[in-house]
C-alpha cells in the first residue's frame, strides 16, 4: 500500500515537472509568435510600399495583376497548409486505428484521405499557376522598377509565403502544447483524463 502511494507521488511529481517544462516551452513559443507578428507587420509595410510604387508607375491593368497575384498567393499558401495539415491528421488517425476499429470507420477515413489527397493535388496545381503568374508580374515590374525596388518586391513575396508557413507552424505547436498541458493538468486533478 505504501509502495503504491510512493509510486503515485513520484508520478505526480514527474507530471508536475512536465507541466512546468511545457509551460516554459509555451511561453517561449508565445514570445516567438509575438516576434513573428512584428515580422509580419514589417513585411506588410514593405508590401504596402511596393504596392504604392507599383500604383504610381504601372498601368491600371498591371496593378490589378499585381494585386490579384498577391491576394491569390496568400490564399493558395494557406490552402496548401490547411489541406496538408488535415491530410496528416487523417493519416495519423488511420494509422492509429486498432484492430477493434470497425470497417465503416476505416472506410470513412480512407475515403477522407483520398478526397484530401485529390484536393491537395489540385491546390498544388493552383500554386504552380500562381508561380507562373508571379513570373509574369515580375516581368512587368522589371520594366518599371529599379533593381533595388525589384529586390524589395522579391523579398516581400518570398517573406509573405514564408511568414504564413511559420505562423501556421507556431500556431500548431502552441495548440498542441496547450492540449498536452490541459491533459496533464486534468490527469493530476482527476486521475485518468480522456485526452
PDB file of C-alpha atoms in Angstrom:
ATOM      1  CA  UNK A   1       0.000   0.000   0.000  1.00  0.00           C
ATOM      2  CA  UNK A   2       2.764   2.400   0.988  1.00  0.00           C
ATOM      3  CA  UNK A   3       4.698   1.444  -2.143  1.00  0.00           C
ATOM      4  CA  UNK A   4       1.688   2.367  -4.328  1.00  0.00           C
ATOM      5  CA  UNK A   5       1.405   5.768  -2.640  1.00  0.00           C
ATOM      6  CA  UNK A   6       5.102   6.354  -3.238  1.00  0.00           C
ATOM      7  CA  UNK A   7       4.691   5.487  -6.917  1.00  0.00           C
ATOM      8  CA  UNK A   8       1.649   7.787  -7.154  1.00  0.00           C
ATOM      9  CA  UNK A   9       3.596  10.628  -5.518  1.00  0.00           C
ATOM     10  CA  UNK A  10       6.529  10.065  -7.858  1.00  0.00           C
ATOM     11  CA  UNK A  11       4.205  10.016 -10.863  1.00  0.00           C
ATOM     12  CA  UNK A  12       2.504  13.230  -9.708  1.00  0.00           C
ATOM     13  CA  UNK A  13       5.921  14.849  -9.226  1.00  0.00           C
ATOM     14  CA  UNK A  14       7.013  13.849 -12.739  1.00  0.00           C
ATOM     15  CA  UNK A  15       3.752  15.132 -14.194  1.00  0.00           C
ATOM     16  CA  UNK A  16       4.276  18.437 -12.393  1.00  0.00           C
ATOM     17  CA  UNK A  17       7.782  18.646 -13.844  1.00  0.00           C
ATOM     18  CA  UNK A  18       6.326  18.033 -17.290  1.00  0.00           C
ATOM     19  CA  UNK A  19       3.717  20.737 -16.691  1.00  0.00           C
ATOM     20  CA  UNK A  20       6.427  23.200 -15.664  1.00  0.00           C
ATOM     21  CA  UNK A  21       8.560  22.311 -18.688  1.00  0.00           C
ATOM     22  CA  UNK A  22       5.609  22.556 -21.092  1.00  0.00           C
ATOM     23  CA  UNK A  23       4.586  25.894 -19.569  1.00  0.00           C
ATOM     24  CA  UNK A  24       8.084  27.281 -20.159  1.00  0.00           C
ATOM     25  CA  UNK A  25       8.108  25.984 -23.736  1.00  0.00           C
ATOM     26  CA  UNK A  26       4.682  27.530 -24.388  1.00  0.00           C
ATOM     27  CA  UNK A  27       5.951  30.826 -23.022  1.00  0.00           C
ATOM     28  CA  UNK A  28       8.907  30.706 -25.433  1.00  0.00           C
ATOM     29  CA  UNK A  29       6.568  29.824 -28.316  1.00  0.00           C
ATOM     30  CA  UNK A  30       4.269  32.734 -27.476  1.00  0.00           C
ATOM     31  CA  UNK A  31       7.259  35.104 -27.410  1.00  0.00           C
ATOM     32  CA  UNK A  32       8.308  33.745 -30.806  1.00  0.00           C
ATOM     33  CA  UNK A  33       4.755  34.302 -32.017  1.00  0.00           C
ATOM     34  CA  UNK A  34       4.895  37.954 -30.910  1.00  0.00           C
ATOM     35  CA  UNK A  35       8.212  38.396 -32.711  1.00  0.00           C
ATOM     36  CA  UNK A  36       6.739  36.743 -35.796  1.00  0.00           C
ATOM     37  CA  UNK A  37       3.754  39.111 -35.712  1.00  0.00           C
ATOM     38  CA  UNK A  38       6.216  42.013 -35.738  1.00  0.00           C
ATOM     39  CA  UNK A  39       7.961  40.476 -38.763  1.00  0.00           C
ATOM     40  CA  UNK A  40       4.596  40.042 -40.484  1.00  0.00           C
ATOM     41  CA  UNK A  41       3.773  43.685 -39.763  1.00  0.00           C
ATOM     42  CA  UNK A  42       7.119  44.829 -41.186  1.00  0.00           C
ATOM     43  CA  UNK A  43       6.582  42.721 -44.305  1.00  0.00           C
ATOM     44  CA  UNK A  44       3.051  44.117 -44.712  1.00  0.00           C
ATOM     45  CA  UNK A  45       4.504  47.623 -44.545  1.00  0.00           C
ATOM     46  CA  UNK A  46       7.057  46.693 -47.219  1.00  0.00           C
ATOM     47  CA  UNK A  47       4.212  45.229 -49.313  1.00  0.00           C
ATOM     48  CA  UNK A  48       2.210  48.450 -48.978  1.00  0.00           C
ATOM     49  CA  UNK A  49       5.261  50.458 -50.071  1.00  0.00           C
ATOM     50  CA  UNK A  50       5.792  48.175 -53.078  1.00  0.00           C
ATOM     51  CA  UNK A  51       2.098  48.357 -53.984  1.00  0.00           C
ATOM     52  CA  UNK A  52       2.147  52.147 -53.704  1.00  0.00           C
ATOM     53  CA  UNK A  53       5.162  52.258 -56.012  1.00  0.00           C
ATOM     54  CA  UNK A  54       3.512  49.855 -58.462  1.00  0.00           C
ATOM     55  CA  UNK A  55       0.389  52.019 -58.396  1.00  0.00           C
ATOM     56  CA  UNK A  56       2.377  55.112 -59.394  1.00  0.00           C
ATOM     57  CA  UNK A  57       4.378  53.538 -62.238  1.00  0.00           C
ATOM     58  CA  UNK A  58       2.205  50.786 -63.718  1.00  0.00           C
ATOM     59  CA  UNK A  59      -0.915  50.826 -65.858  1.00  0.00           C
ATOM     60  CA  UNK A  60      -4.213  50.036 -64.068  1.00  0.00           C
ATOM     61  CA  UNK A  61      -4.451  46.538 -65.591  1.00  0.00           C
ATOM     62  CA  UNK A  62      -0.873  45.784 -64.478  1.00  0.00           C
ATOM     63  CA  UNK A  63      -1.681  46.986 -60.956  1.00  0.00           C
ATOM     64  CA  UNK A  64      -4.712  44.673 -60.963  1.00  0.00           C
ATOM     65  CA  UNK A  65      -2.470  41.739 -61.976  1.00  0.00           C
ATOM     66  CA  UNK A  66      -0.090  42.584 -59.133  1.00  0.00           C
ATOM     67  CA  UNK A  67      -2.883  42.831 -56.553  1.00  0.00           C
ATOM     68  CA  UNK A  68      -4.577  39.669 -57.758  1.00  0.00           C
ATOM     69  CA  UNK A  69      -1.293  37.753 -57.660  1.00  0.00           C
ATOM     70  CA  UNK A  70      -0.522  38.890 -54.087  1.00  0.00           C
ATOM     71  CA  UNK A  71      -4.035  38.007 -52.884  1.00  0.00           C
ATOM     72  CA  UNK A  72      -4.004  34.621 -54.610  1.00  0.00           C
ATOM     73  CA  UNK A  73      -0.519  33.823 -53.280  1.00  0.00           C
ATOM     74  CA  UNK A  74      -1.721  34.172 -49.697  1.00  0.00           C
ATOM     75  CA  UNK A  75      -4.887  32.162 -50.350  1.00  0.00           C
ATOM     76  CA  UNK A  76      -3.086  29.306 -52.122  1.00  0.00           C
ATOM     77  CA  UNK A  77      -0.337  29.017 -49.491  1.00  0.00           C
ATOM     78  CA  UNK A  78      -2.999  28.965 -46.750  1.00  0.00           C
ATOM     79  CA  UNK A  79      -4.999  26.360 -48.670  1.00  0.00           C
ATOM     80  CA  UNK A  80      -1.933  24.133 -49.133  1.00  0.00           C
ATOM     81  CA  UNK A  81      -1.110  24.358 -45.430  1.00  0.00           C
ATOM     82  CA  UNK A  82      -4.682  23.628 -44.396  1.00  0.00           C
ATOM     83  CA  UNK A  83      -5.060  20.631 -46.694  1.00  0.00           C
ATOM     84  CA  UNK A  84      -1.632  19.250 -45.741  1.00  0.00           C
ATOM     85  CA  UNK A  85      -2.482  19.518 -42.047  1.00  0.00           C
ATOM     86  CA  UNK A  86      -5.881  17.894 -42.491  1.00  0.00           C
ATOM     87  CA  UNK A  87      -4.389  15.083 -44.573  1.00  0.00           C
ATOM     88  CA  UNK A  88      -1.693  14.450 -41.964  1.00  0.00           C
ATOM     89  CA  UNK A  89      -4.326  14.240 -39.203  1.00  0.00           C
ATOM     90  CA  UNK A  90      -6.420  11.782 -41.231  1.00  0.00           C
ATOM     91  CA  UNK A  91      -3.334   9.665 -41.998  1.00  0.00           C
ATOM     92  CA  UNK A  92      -2.426   9.658 -38.295  1.00  0.00           C
ATOM     93  CA  UNK A  93      -5.965   8.659 -37.352  1.00  0.00           C
ATOM     94  CA  UNK A  94      -5.904   5.916 -39.977  1.00  0.00           C
ATOM     95  CA  UNK A  95      -2.562   4.523 -38.839  1.00  0.00           C
ATOM     96  CA  UNK A  96      -3.693   4.734 -35.215  1.00  0.00           C
ATOM     97  CA  UNK A  97      -6.774   2.608 -35.786  1.00  0.00           C
ATOM     98  CA  UNK A  98      -6.553  -0.559 -33.810  1.00  0.00           C
ATOM     99  CA  UNK A  99      -7.855  -3.972 -34.725  1.00  0.00           C
ATOM    100  CA  UNK A 100     -11.082  -3.158 -32.898  1.00  0.00           C
ATOM    101  CA  UNK A 101     -11.911  -0.345 -35.378  1.00  0.00           C
ATOM    102  CA  UNK A 102     -14.961  -1.011 -37.487  1.00  0.00           C
ATOM    103  CA  UNK A 103     -14.801  -1.490 -41.238  1.00  0.00           C
ATOM    104  CA  UNK A 104     -17.021   1.585 -41.701  1.00  0.00           C
ATOM    105  CA  UNK A 105     -14.689   3.731 -39.609  1.00  0.00           C
ATOM    106  CA  UNK A 106     -11.646   2.587 -41.592  1.00  0.00           C
ATOM    107  CA  UNK A 107     -13.526   3.061 -44.887  1.00  0.00           C
ATOM    108  CA  UNK A 108     -14.629   6.596 -43.940  1.00  0.00           C
ATOM    109  CA  UNK A 109     -11.079   7.622 -43.062  1.00  0.00           C
ATOM    110  CA  UNK A 110      -9.689   6.024 -46.232  1.00  0.00           C
ATOM    111  CA  UNK A 111     -12.251   7.897 -48.304  1.00  0.00           C
ATOM    112  CA  UNK A 112     -11.438  11.153 -46.500  1.00  0.00           C
ATOM    113  CA  UNK A 113      -7.718  10.558 -47.159  1.00  0.00           C
ATOM    114  CA  UNK A 114      -8.399  10.008 -50.854  1.00  0.00           C
ATOM    115  CA  UNK A 115     -10.525  13.155 -51.059  1.00  0.00           C
ATOM    116  CA  UNK A 116      -7.935  15.295 -49.263  1.00  0.00           C
ATOM    117  CA  UNK A 117      -5.129  13.882 -51.431  1.00  0.00           C
ATOM    118  CA  UNK A 118      -7.046  14.878 -54.566  1.00  0.00           C
ATOM    119  CA  UNK A 119      -7.739  18.345 -53.165  1.00  0.00           C
ATOM    120  CA  UNK A 120      -4.070  18.750 -52.236  1.00  0.00           C
ATOM    121  CA  UNK A 121      -3.082  17.811 -55.797  1.00  0.00           C
ATOM    122  CA  UNK A 122      -5.482  20.438 -57.159  1.00  0.00           C
ATOM    123  CA  UNK A 123      -4.104  23.015 -54.717  1.00  0.00           C
ATOM    124  CA  UNK A 124      -0.561  22.223 -55.913  1.00  0.00           C
ATOM    125  CA  UNK A 125      -1.704  22.867 -59.479  1.00  0.00           C
ATOM    126  CA  UNK A 126      -3.141  26.196 -58.324  1.00  0.00           C
ATOM    127  CA  UNK A 127       0.211  27.019 -56.702  1.00  0.00           C
ATOM    128  CA  UNK A 128       2.002  26.250 -59.980  1.00  0.00           C
ATOM    129  CA  UNK A 129      -0.406  28.610 -61.749  1.00  0.00           C
ATOM    130  CA  UNK A 130       0.265  31.322 -59.144  1.00  0.00           C
ATOM    131  CA  UNK A 131       4.013  30.744 -59.576  1.00  0.00           C
ATOM    132  CA  UNK A 132       3.644  31.298 -63.340  1.00  0.00           C
ATOM    133  CA  UNK A 133       1.697  34.490 -62.642  1.00  0.00           C
ATOM    134  CA  UNK A 134       4.482  35.576 -60.291  1.00  0.00           C
ATOM    135  CA  UNK A 135       6.936  35.366 -63.190  1.00  0.00           C
ATOM    136  CA  UNK A 136       4.563  37.415 -65.386  1.00  0.00           C
ATOM    137  CA  UNK A 137       4.179  40.092 -62.698  1.00  0.00           C
ATOM    138  CA  UNK A 138       7.947  40.180 -62.168  1.00  0.00           C
ATOM    139  CA  UNK A 139       8.453  40.614 -65.907  1.00  0.00           C
ATOM    140  CA  UNK A 140       6.006  43.547 -65.930  1.00  0.00           C
ATOM    141  CA  UNK A 141       7.552  45.159 -62.854  1.00  0.00           C
ATOM    142  CA  UNK A 142      11.075  44.787 -64.239  1.00  0.00           C
ATOM    143  CA  UNK A 143      10.114  47.280 -66.967  1.00  0.00           C
ATOM    144  CA  UNK A 144       9.285  49.948 -64.381  1.00  0.00           C
ATOM    145  CA  UNK A 145      11.263  49.340 -61.201  1.00  0.00           C
ATOM    146  CA  UNK A 146      14.943  49.713 -60.364  1.00  0.00           C
ATOM    147  CA  UNK A 147      16.947  46.650 -59.323  1.00  0.00           C
ATOM    148  CA  UNK A 148      16.698  47.702 -55.669  1.00  0.00           C
ATOM    149  CA  UNK A 149      12.921  48.120 -55.946  1.00  0.00           C
ATOM    150  CA  UNK A 150      12.659  44.708 -57.602  1.00  0.00           C
ATOM    151  CA  UNK A 151      14.660  43.213 -54.741  1.00  0.00           C
ATOM    152  CA  UNK A 152      12.145  44.732 -52.295  1.00  0.00           C
ATOM    153  CA  UNK A 153       9.316  43.171 -54.302  1.00  0.00           C
ATOM    154  CA  UNK A 154      11.021  39.740 -54.406  1.00  0.00           C
ATOM    155  CA  UNK A 155      11.779  39.923 -50.687  1.00  0.00           C
ATOM    156  CA  UNK A 156       8.173  40.859 -49.897  1.00  0.00           C
ATOM    157  CA  UNK A 157       6.783  37.945 -51.959  1.00  0.00           C
ATOM    158  CA  UNK A 158       9.255  35.415 -50.566  1.00  0.00           C
ATOM    159  CA  UNK A 159       8.671  36.531 -46.980  1.00  0.00           C
ATOM    160  CA  UNK A 160       4.886  36.620 -47.393  1.00  0.00           C
ATOM    161  CA  UNK A 161       4.797  32.864 -48.089  1.00  0.00           C
ATOM    162  CA  UNK A 162       7.473  32.041 -45.524  1.00  0.00           C
ATOM    163  CA  UNK A 163       5.802  34.041 -42.762  1.00  0.00           C
ATOM    164  CA  UNK A 164       2.410  32.442 -43.415  1.00  0.00           C
ATOM    165  CA  UNK A 165       4.020  28.989 -43.125  1.00  0.00           C
ATOM    166  CA  UNK A 166       5.948  29.930 -39.991  1.00  0.00           C
ATOM    167  CA  UNK A 167       2.826  31.425 -38.401  1.00  0.00           C
ATOM    168  CA  UNK A 168       0.814  28.257 -39.037  1.00  0.00           C
ATOM    169  CA  UNK A 169       3.571  26.046 -37.633  1.00  0.00           C
ATOM    170  CA  UNK A 170       3.836  28.149 -34.482  1.00  0.00           C
ATOM    171  CA  UNK A 171       0.064  28.179 -34.027  1.00  0.00           C
ATOM    172  CA  UNK A 172       0.003  24.381 -34.343  1.00  0.00           C
ATOM    173  CA  UNK A 173       2.845  23.929 -31.838  1.00  0.00           C
ATOM    174  CA  UNK A 174       1.089  26.218 -29.363  1.00  0.00           C
ATOM    175  CA  UNK A 175      -2.228  24.417 -29.862  1.00  0.00           C
ATOM    176  CA  UNK A 176      -0.602  21.013 -29.295  1.00  0.00           C
ATOM    177  CA  UNK A 177       1.334  22.276 -26.257  1.00  0.00           C
ATOM    178  CA  UNK A 178      -1.832  23.717 -24.721  1.00  0.00           C
ATOM    179  CA  UNK A 179      -3.657  20.432 -25.331  1.00  0.00           C
ATOM    180  CA  UNK A 180      -0.851  18.437 -23.698  1.00  0.00           C
ATOM    181  CA  UNK A 181      -0.798  20.833 -20.778  1.00  0.00           C
ATOM    182  CA  UNK A 182      -4.560  20.564 -20.337  1.00  0.00           C
ATOM    183  CA  UNK A 183      -4.386  16.765 -20.374  1.00  0.00           C
ATOM    184  CA  UNK A 184      -1.559  16.692 -17.839  1.00  0.00           C
ATOM    185  CA  UNK A 185      -3.376  19.074 -15.514  1.00  0.00           C
ATOM    186  CA  UNK A 186      -6.564  17.035 -15.777  1.00  0.00           C
ATOM    187  CA  UNK A 187      -4.676  13.845 -15.036  1.00  0.00           C
ATOM    188  CA  UNK A 188      -3.191  15.386 -11.921  1.00  0.00           C
ATOM    189  CA  UNK A 189      -6.525  16.662 -10.693  1.00  0.00           C
ATOM    190  CA  UNK A 190      -8.773  13.759 -11.630  1.00  0.00           C
ATOM    191  CA  UNK A 191      -6.613  10.717 -12.134  1.00  0.00           C
ATOM    192  CA  UNK A 192      -7.178   9.425 -15.658  1.00  0.00           C
ATOM    193  CA  UNK A 193      -8.114  12.085 -18.201  1.00  0.00           C
ATOM    194  CA  UNK A 194      -9.686  11.431 -21.560  1.00  0.00           C
ATOM    195  CA  UNK A 195      -7.145  13.164 -23.811  1.00  0.00           C
TER     196      UNK A 195
END
